[in-house]
Amino acid sequence: MGRLAEVVSEQSSEKCKTFVFMGEGYTLGNSLVAVISQNPDVEFCACFVNHPAEGNIYLRIQAKNGKAIDILRKGLQDFEKICDHTLETFNNAYEQFKTSKDMFVDNT
């Protein structure tokens, strides 16, 4: 079984869906909500946990335009770009720090 599933309910439609991320928590959930909420096609986006012992995060997306699954897909892609940029920025800063630190070390 995958780590992502769709909750099927009477309130589901192409524009309104709840997704379950298994083995994840609020760190991923809140980050995705922040990214997805910036999409102009999103009417509502929130995450919740049914029970802390369950270890799953539920993400609810309601679209103004388009399909909720497409909005989730774009949100995941945008979040991946943010993570890649953050990692690259950190690694560059770390390398600069190491270089500057080596310049000031007295080797005598």
PDB file of C-alpha atoms in Angstrom:
ATOM      1  CA  MET A   1       0.000   0.000   0.000  1.00  0.00           C
ATOM      2  CA  GLY A   2       1.254   3.489  -0.866  1.00  0.00           C
ATOM      3  CA  ARG A   3       1.780   6.377   1.478  1.00  0.00           C
ATOM      4  CA  LEU A   4      -0.994   8.467  -0.077  1.00  0.00           C
ATOM      5  CA  ALA A   5      -4.665   7.579  -0.356  1.00  0.00           C
ATOM      6  CA  GLU A   6      -7.905   9.344  -1.150  1.00  0.00           C
ATOM      7  CA  VAL A   7     -10.766   9.300   1.346  1.00  0.00           C
ATOM      8  CA  VAL A   8     -13.961   8.357  -0.460  1.00  0.00           C
ATOM      9  CA  SER A   9     -17.045   9.961   1.047  1.00  0.00           C
ATOM     10  CA  GLU A  10     -20.375  11.463   0.109  1.00  0.00           C
ATOM     11  CA  GLN A  11     -18.822  14.933   0.295  1.00  0.00           C
ATOM     12  CA  SER A  12     -16.186  14.089  -2.341  1.00  0.00           C
ATOM     13  CA  SER A  13     -16.290  15.449  -5.854  1.00  0.00           C
ATOM     14  CA  GLU A  14     -13.670  16.323  -8.470  1.00  0.00           C
ATOM     15  CA  LYS A  15     -13.324  19.746  -6.832  1.00  0.00           C
ATOM     16  CA  CYS A  16     -13.426  18.649  -3.203  1.00  0.00           C
ATOM     17  CA  LYS A  17     -11.382  15.765  -1.821  1.00  0.00           C
ATOM     18  CA  THR A  18      -9.616  14.586   1.313  1.00  0.00           C
ATOM     19  CA  PHE A  19      -6.259  12.861   0.985  1.00  0.00           C
ATOM     20  CA  VAL A  20      -4.429  10.790   3.609  1.00  0.00           C
ATOM     21  CA  PHE A  21      -0.648  10.865   3.968  1.00  0.00           C
ATOM     22  CA  MET A  22       0.280   7.768   5.941  1.00  0.00           C
ATOM     23  CA  GLY A  23       3.090   7.977   8.449  1.00  0.00           C
ATOM     24  CA  GLU A  24       3.224  11.776   8.233  1.00  0.00           C
ATOM     25  CA  GLY A  25       2.351  14.568  10.614  1.00  0.00           C
ATOM     26  CA  TYR A  26       1.794  18.288  10.851  1.00  0.00           C
ATOM     27  CA  THR A  27       5.265  19.170   9.533  1.00  0.00           C
ATOM     28  CA  LEU A  28       4.350  17.992   6.049  1.00  0.00           C
ATOM     29  CA  GLY A  29       0.662  18.850   6.411  1.00  0.00           C
ATOM     30  CA  ASN A  30       1.115  22.483   7.412  1.00  0.00           C
ATOM     31  CA  SER A  31       3.826  22.983   4.792  1.00  0.00           C
ATOM     32  CA  LEU A  32       1.543  21.663   2.053  1.00  0.00           C
ATOM     33  CA  VAL A  33      -1.348  23.804   3.274  1.00  0.00           C
ATOM     34  CA  ALA A  34       0.876  26.903   3.104  1.00  0.00           C
ATOM     35  CA  VAL A  35       1.985  26.107  -0.454  1.00  0.00           C
ATOM     36  CA  ILE A  36      -1.379  24.915  -1.795  1.00  0.00           C
ATOM     37  CA  SER A  37      -3.292  27.852  -0.270  1.00  0.00           C
ATOM     38  CA  GLN A  38      -1.282  30.242  -2.454  1.00  0.00           C
ATOM     39  CA  ASN A  39      -2.796  28.682  -5.581  1.00  0.00           C
ATOM     40  CA  PRO A  40      -5.528  31.034  -6.894  1.00  0.00           C
ATOM     41  CA  ASP A  41      -7.674  28.022  -7.869  1.00  0.00           C
ATOM     42  CA  VAL A  42      -7.975  26.940  -4.211  1.00  0.00           C
ATOM     43  CA  GLU A  43     -11.064  27.852  -2.223  1.00  0.00           C
ATOM     44  CA  PHE A  44     -10.126  25.906   0.930  1.00  0.00           C
ATOM     45  CA  CYS A  45      -7.165  23.847   2.129  1.00  0.00           C
ATOM     46  CA  ALA A  46      -6.532  22.452   5.609  1.00  0.00           C
ATOM     47  CA  CYS A  47      -4.905  19.514   7.328  1.00  0.00           C
ATOM     48  CA  PHE A  48      -5.988  17.577  10.387  1.00  0.00           C
ATOM     49  CA  VAL A  49      -5.202  14.451  12.378  1.00  0.00           C
ATOM     50  CA  ASN A  50      -8.019  12.092  13.379  1.00  0.00           C
ATOM     51  CA  HIS A  51      -6.027  10.715  16.309  1.00  0.00           C
ATOM     52  CA  PRO A  52      -2.364  11.313  17.253  1.00  0.00           C
ATOM     53  CA  ALA A  53      -1.704   7.587  17.679  1.00  0.00           C
ATOM     54  CA  GLU A  54      -2.852   6.940  14.108  1.00  0.00           C
ATOM     55  CA  GLY A  55       0.199   8.615  12.552  1.00  0.00           C
ATOM     56  CA  ASN A  56      -1.615   9.925   9.480  1.00  0.00           C
ATOM     57  CA  ILE A  57      -2.309  13.431   8.249  1.00  0.00           C
ATOM     58  CA  TYR A  58      -5.493  14.274   6.348  1.00  0.00           C
ATOM     59  CA  LEU A  59      -5.379  17.053   3.761  1.00  0.00           C
ATOM     60  CA  ARG A  60      -8.670  18.558   2.558  1.00  0.00           C
ATOM     61  CA  ILE A  61      -8.676  20.540  -0.691  1.00  0.00           C
ATOM     62  CA  GLN A  62     -11.632  22.390  -2.155  1.00  0.00           C
ATOM     63  CA  ALA A  63     -11.059  23.952  -5.581  1.00  0.00           C
ATOM     64  CA  LYS A  64     -12.657  27.025  -7.112  1.00  0.00           C
ATOM     65  CA  ASN A  65     -11.507  25.833 -10.523  1.00  0.00           C
ATOM     66  CA  GLY A  66     -10.011  22.537 -11.635  1.00  0.00           C
ATOM     67  CA  LYS A  67      -9.668  19.219  -9.865  1.00  0.00           C
ATOM     68  CA  ALA A  68      -8.492  18.771  -6.285  1.00  0.00           C
ATOM     69  CA  ILE A  69      -6.065  16.016  -7.344  1.00  0.00           C
ATOM     70  CA  ASP A  70      -4.416  18.343  -9.875  1.00  0.00           C
ATOM     71  CA  ILE A  71      -4.079  21.026  -7.210  1.00  0.00           C
ATOM     72  CA  LEU A  72      -2.476  18.492  -4.855  1.00  0.00           C
ATOM     73  CA  ARG A  73      -0.085  17.381  -7.600  1.00  0.00           C
ATOM     74  CA  LYS A  74       0.954  20.987  -8.319  1.00  0.00           C
ATOM     75  CA  GLY A  75       1.303  21.698  -4.599  1.00  0.00           C
ATOM     76  CA  LEU A  76       3.620  18.711  -4.164  1.00  0.00           C
ATOM     77  CA  GLN A  77       5.708  19.819  -7.155  1.00  0.00           C
ATOM     78  CA  ASP A  78       5.921  23.391  -5.832  1.00  0.00           C
ATOM     79  CA  PHE A  79       6.859  22.128  -2.364  1.00  0.00           C
ATOM     80  CA  GLU A  80       9.586  19.940  -3.871  1.00  0.00           C
ATOM     81  CA  LYS A  81      11.027  23.001  -5.652  1.00  0.00           C
ATOM     82  CA  ILE A  82      11.010  24.941  -2.376  1.00  0.00           C
ATOM     83  CA  CYS A  83      12.800  22.082  -0.599  1.00  0.00           C
ATOM     84  CA  ASP A  84      15.380  21.777  -3.397  1.00  0.00           C
ATOM     85  CA  HIS A  85      16.040  25.527  -3.296  1.00  0.00           C
ATOM     86  CA  THR A  86      16.346  25.496   0.499  1.00  0.00           C
ATOM     87  CA  LEU A  87      18.810  22.601   0.420  1.00  0.00           C
ATOM     88  CA  GLU A  88      20.890  24.220  -2.334  1.00  0.00           C
ATOM     89  CA  THR A  89      20.971  27.551  -0.485  1.00  0.00           C
ATOM     90  CA  PHE A  90      22.003  25.849   2.759  1.00  0.00           C
ATOM     91  CA  ASN A  91      24.734  23.788   1.073  1.00  0.00           C
ATOM     92  CA  ASN A  92      26.150  26.875  -0.675  1.00  0.00           C
ATOM     93  CA  ALA A  93      26.172  28.858   2.567  1.00  0.00           C
ATOM     94  CA  TYR A  94      27.815  25.952   4.397  1.00  0.00           C
ATOM     95  CA  GLU A  95      30.550  25.668   1.763  1.00  0.00           C
ATOM     96  CA  GLN A  96      31.177  29.425   1.969  1.00  0.00           C
ATOM     97  CA  PHE A  97      31.366  29.177   5.753  1.00  0.00           C
ATOM     98  CA  LYS A  98      33.851  26.303   5.585  1.00  0.00           C
ATOM     99  CA  THR A  99      36.004  28.228   3.096  1.00  0.00           C
ATOM    100  CA  SER A 100      35.973  31.407   5.179  1.00  0.00           C
ATOM    101  CA  LYS A 101      36.698  29.427   8.348  1.00  0.00           C
ATOM    102  CA  ASP A 102      39.722  27.775   6.714  1.00  0.00           C
ATOM    103  CA  MET A 103      41.087  31.197   5.718  1.00  0.00           C
ATOM    104  CA  PHE A 104      41.168  32.337   9.346  1.00  0.00           C
ATOM    105  CA  VAL A 105      42.671  29.197  10.887  1.00  0.00           C
ATOM    106  CA  ASP A 106      46.259  29.698  12.026  1.00  0.00           C
ATOM    107  CA  ASN A 107      48.248  26.719  10.735  1.00  0.00           C
ATOM    108  CA  THR A 108      51.511  27.638  12.532  1.00  0.00           C
TER     109      THR A 108
END
